[in-house]
Structure formats: C-alpha cells, structure tokens
Backbone as CSV, one residue per row, in Angstrom:
resi,resn,N_x,N_y,N_z,CA_x,CA_y,CA_z,C_x,C_y,C_z
1,MET,-53.591,48.184,-91.717,-52.876,49.017,-92.666,-52.039,50.023,-91.885
2,PRO,-50.720,50.073,-92.120,-49.873,50.977,-91.339,-50.155,52.435,-91.681
3,MET,-50.072,53.266,-90.677,-50.311,54.702,-90.846,-49.119,55.323,-91.557
4,ASP,-49.385,56.141,-92.599,-48.304,56.821,-93.304,-47.732,57.912,-92.425
5,HIS,-46.453,58.158,-92.588,-45.793,59.244,-91.874,-46.362,60.561,-92.400
6,PRO,-46.579,61.566,-91.561,-47.164,62.838,-92.009,-46.422,63.468,-93.187
7,CYS,-45.094,63.339,-93.229,-44.329,63.917,-94.338,-44.693,63.235,-95.649
8,GLU,-44.920,61.934,-95.624,-45.306,61.194,-96.826,-46.679,61.649,-97.307
9,ILE,-47.592,61.876,-96.399,-48.934,62.325,-96.769,-48.860,63.687,-97.455
10,LEU,-48.020,64.606,-96.941,-47.888,65.928,-97.551,-47.345,65.831,-98.966
11,LYS,-46.398,64.921,-99.222,-45.861,64.749,-100.573,-46.963,64.325,-101.523
12,GLU,-47.819,63.417,-101.093,-48.922,62.960,-101.930,-49.884,64.100,-102.214
13,VAL,-50.137,64.944,-101.237,-51.038,66.080,-101.434,-50.453,67.028,-102.463
14,GLU,-49.144,67.263,-102.425,-48.501,68.155,-103.378,-48.605,67.616,-104.801
15,LEU,-48.536,66.300,-104.975,-48.563,65.698,-106.301,-49.972,65.624,-106.879
16,ALA,-50.990,65.702,-106.081,-52.364,65.571,-106.559,-52.882,66.899,-107.089
17,GLY,-53.692,66.843,-108.164,-54.371,68.028,-108.676,-53.474,68.945,-109.472
18,PRO,-54.055,70.051,-109.941,-53.293,71.004,-110.758,-52.242,71.719,-109.915
19,LYS,-51.205,72.216,-110.611,-50.137,72.931,-109.907,-50.681,74.228,-109.331
20,ARG,-50.488,74.413,-108.103,-50.867,75.645,-107.419,-50.130,75.659,-106.091
21,GLU,-50.194,76.767,-105.419,-49.510,76.865,-104.136,-50.217,75.961,-103.135
22,VAL,-49.443,75.123,-102.513,-50.004,74.194,-101.538,-49.772,74.763,-100.148
23,VAL,-50.831,74.868,-99.402,-50.721,75.339,-98.024,-50.418,74.126,-97.162
24,LYS,-49.262,74.155,-96.552,-48.863,73.041,-95.689,-49.119,73.426,-94.239
25,PRO,-49.816,72.579,-93.513,-50.006,72.884,-92.091,-48.676,72.786,-91.359
26,LYS,-48.526,73.639,-90.390,-47.308,73.596,-89.588,-47.346,72.335,-88.732
27,MET,-46.323,71.520,-88.877,-46.263,70.270,-88.121,-45.701,70.562,-86.735
28,GLN,-46.469,70.241,-85.727,-46.007,70.411,-84.357,-45.820,69.039,-83.738
29,PRO,-44.711,68.841,-83.059,-44.518,67.538,-82.415,-45.529,67.349,-81.296
30,ASN,-45.924,66.115,-81.087,-46.837,65.865,-79.978,-46.067,65.946,-78.663
31,LEU,-46.776,65.876,-77.564,-46.138,66.042,-76.253,-45.034,65.031,-76.024
32,ASP,-45.270,63.795,-76.443,-44.252,62.769,-76.227,-42.951,63.139,-76.916
33,GLU,-43.040,63.637,-78.151,-41.834,64.008,-78.882,-41.157,65.216,-78.259
34,ARG,-41.942,66.174,-77.775,-41.352,67.378,-77.189,-40.613,67.077,-75.896
35,PHE,-41.142,66.146,-75.110,-40.538,65.893,-73.807,-39.589,64.708,-73.812
36,ARG,-39.496,64.014,-74.934,-38.642,62.834,-74.981,-37.198,63.184,-74.619
37,GLN,-36.680,64.311,-75.146,-35.304,64.680,-74.847,-35.131,65.050,-73.378
38,LEU,-36.154,65.635,-72.769,-36.047,66.005,-71.362,-35.949,64.780,-70.468
39,GLU,-36.546,63.672,-70.916,-36.552,62.467,-70.098,-35.201,61.766,-70.096
40,ARG,-34.396,62.007,-71.102,-33.118,61.325,-71.193,-32.144,61.888,-70.161
41,ALA,-31.608,61.025,-69.367,-30.617,61.453,-68.381,-29.258,61.523,-69.066
42,PRO,-28.407,62.421,-68.612,-27.059,62.441,-69.188,-26.357,61.126,-68.888
43,GLU,-25.514,60.725,-69.819,-24.819,59.461,-69.608,-23.782,59.628,-68.506
44,LEU,-23.835,58.748,-67.541,-22.910,58.780,-66.419,-22.161,57.463,-66.367
45,SER,-20.976,57.529,-65.839,-20.220,56.294,-65.674,-20.815,55.500,-64.515
46,ASN,-20.481,54.233,-64.461,-20.973,53.399,-63.359,-20.516,53.945,-62.014
47,GLN,-19.303,54.486,-61.970,-18.782,55.036,-60.715,-19.618,56.248,-60.289
48,GLU,-19.954,57.121,-61.248,-20.770,58.290,-60.918,-22.167,57.870,-60.468
49,LEU,-22.726,56.875,-61.144,-24.041,56.378,-60.747,-24.001,55.784,-59.345
50,ALA,-22.939,55.033,-59.044,-22.798,54.434,-57.716,-22.693,55.518,-56.645
51,MET,-21.962,56.596,-56.944,-21.825,57.689,-55.976,-23.172,58.376,-55.749
52,GLN,-23.921,58.599,-56.826,-25.236,59.227,-56.685,-26.189,58.328,-55.906
53,LEU,-26.115,57.030,-56.169,-26.965,56.085,-55.449,-26.632,56.093,-53.963
54,CYS,-25.352,56.164,-53.639,-24.924,56.205,-52.236,-25.453,57.474,-51.558
55,LYS,-25.345,58.617,-52.238,-25.858,59.873,-51.681,-27.370,59.803,-51.482
56,LEU,-28.052,59.216,-52.453,-29.502,59.076,-52.349,-29.871,58.189,-51.170
57,LYS,-29.143,57.103,-50.999,-29.397,56.189,-49.876,-29.214,56.918,-48.546
58,GLU,-28.132,57.699,-48.441,-27.879,58.454,-47.208,-29.000,59.463,-46.946
59,THR,-29.469,60.113,-47.996,-30.552,61.088,-47.855,-31.831,60.415,-47.379
60,ILE,-32.142,59.270,-47.974,-33.348,58.538,-47.574,-33.236,58.078,-46.130
61,GLU,-32.060,57.577,-45.745,-31.862,57.145,-44.354,-32.041,58.316,-43.396
62,ALA,-31.514,59.486,-43.765,-31.659,60.671,-42.913,-33.133,61.067,-42.787
63,LEU,-33.863,61.009,-43.897,-35.297,61.331,-43.846,-36.061,60.345,-42.974
64,LEU,-35.724,59.069,-43.088,-36.388,58.064,-42.252,-36.070,58.284,-40.776
65,ASP,-34.836,58.690,-40.469,-34.472,59.010,-39.084,-35.298,60.188,-38.569
66,ILE,-35.459,61.208,-39.414,-36.251,62.375,-39.018,-37.691,61.967,-38.734
67,ILE,-38.249,61.132,-39.611,-39.628,60.668,-39.420,-39.749,59.849,-38.139
68,ALA,-38.785,58.958,-37.905,-38.822,58.124,-36.700,-38.710,58.983,-35.445
69,ASN,-37.813,59.968,-35.454,-37.655,60.853,-34.299,-38.919,61.669,-34.054
70,ALA,-39.539,62.148,-35.126,-40.774,62.919,-34.977,-41.879,62.042,-34.395
71,ALA,-41.959,60.799,-34.855,-42.978,59.880,-34.328,-42.719,59.586,-32.857
72,THR,-41.455,59.406,-32.490,-41.106,59.139,-31.093,-41.492,60.326,-30.216
73,GLU,-41.156,61.531,-30.664,-41.503,62.734,-29.902,-43.019,62.879,-29.790
74,ASP,-43.729,62.581,-30.867,-45.190,62.659,-30.851,-45.766,61.658,-29.857
75,ASN,-45.213,60.455,-29.854,-45.677,59.431,-28.905,-45.410,59.854,-27.464
76,LYS,-44.250,60.475,-27.225,-43.927,60.942,-25.873,-44.920,62.016,-25.427
77,ARG,-45.210,62.970,-26.338,-46.169,64.035,-25.996,-47.548,63.454,-25.724
78,GLU,-47.940,62.486,-26.539,-49.256,61.875,-26.357,-49.325,61.118,-25.036
79,ALA,-48.265,60.390,-24.704,-48.245,59.648,-23.439,-48.284,60.618,-22.259
80,TYR,-47.542,61.726,-22.337,-47.515,62.719,-21.278,-48.896,63.355,-21.125
81,SER,-49.520,63.670,-22.259,-50.851,64.273,-22.237,-51.869,63.305,-21.633
82,HIS,-51.759,62.049,-22.009,-52.667,61.029,-21.472,-52.478,60.891,-19.956
83,GLN,-51.234,60.922,-19.515,-50.941,60.811,-18.082,-51.513,62.009,-17.328
84,GLN,-51.408,63.201,-17.919,-51.965,64.389,-17.274,-53.486,64.283,-17.151
85,GLU,-54.135,63.721,-18.165,-55.590,63.533,-18.093,-55.954,62.583,-16.960
86,LEU,-55.186,61.505,-16.816,-55.449,60.543,-15.742,-55.236,61.182,-14.379
87,ASP,-54.213,62.023,-14.266,-53.925,62.691,-12.998,-55.049,63.655,-12.614
88,ARG,-55.679,64.295,-13.598,-56.757,65.246,-13.327,-58.010,64.541,-12.815
89,GLN,-58.188,63.294,-13.205,-59.414,62.584,-12.814,-59.298,62.082,-11.448
C-alpha cells in the first residue's frame, strides 16, 4: 500500500470529527530534502567542464610529483642513515 503524502494526511485529519481548530504539526523537510539543492552543481558548458577537468588533472599530477619527490628524498635519507650505521660498525 503506497504511503500517503503528509499533506494528504493533514487534509483527512481536518475533515474528520467536529469542526474545531486543528493543530497542524510544523512540517520539516528531512535531511535529504534540505541538502538536495546543495548537491546540485551549477550547470556548466562542456567547454567549462573540460577546462575544470584539465585544471584538476594538472593539480593531481602536481600532487603526485610532490609525493614522489618526498618519497625519493625519504629513501635517500634512509639510505644515507643506513650507510652511516654500517660505517660505525
């Protein structure tokens, strides 16, 4: 059985029973509804998307270069340290 929309349920509550003031609960959107608009990206042209993708690729390549250089420097320090230990013995 499909779930009724909350607005439909409130209409039924208003129609039931003797006429009196009906207290309606304040309807708050759930988290998904509140953040749905935040998730939508602005519409971009294919050219703008391609430019952003290119910039992202360059950034990732630069980060990978930094990581590789740091690893190389770390390996050099470790090899030098190891050599110094051997020299002491």
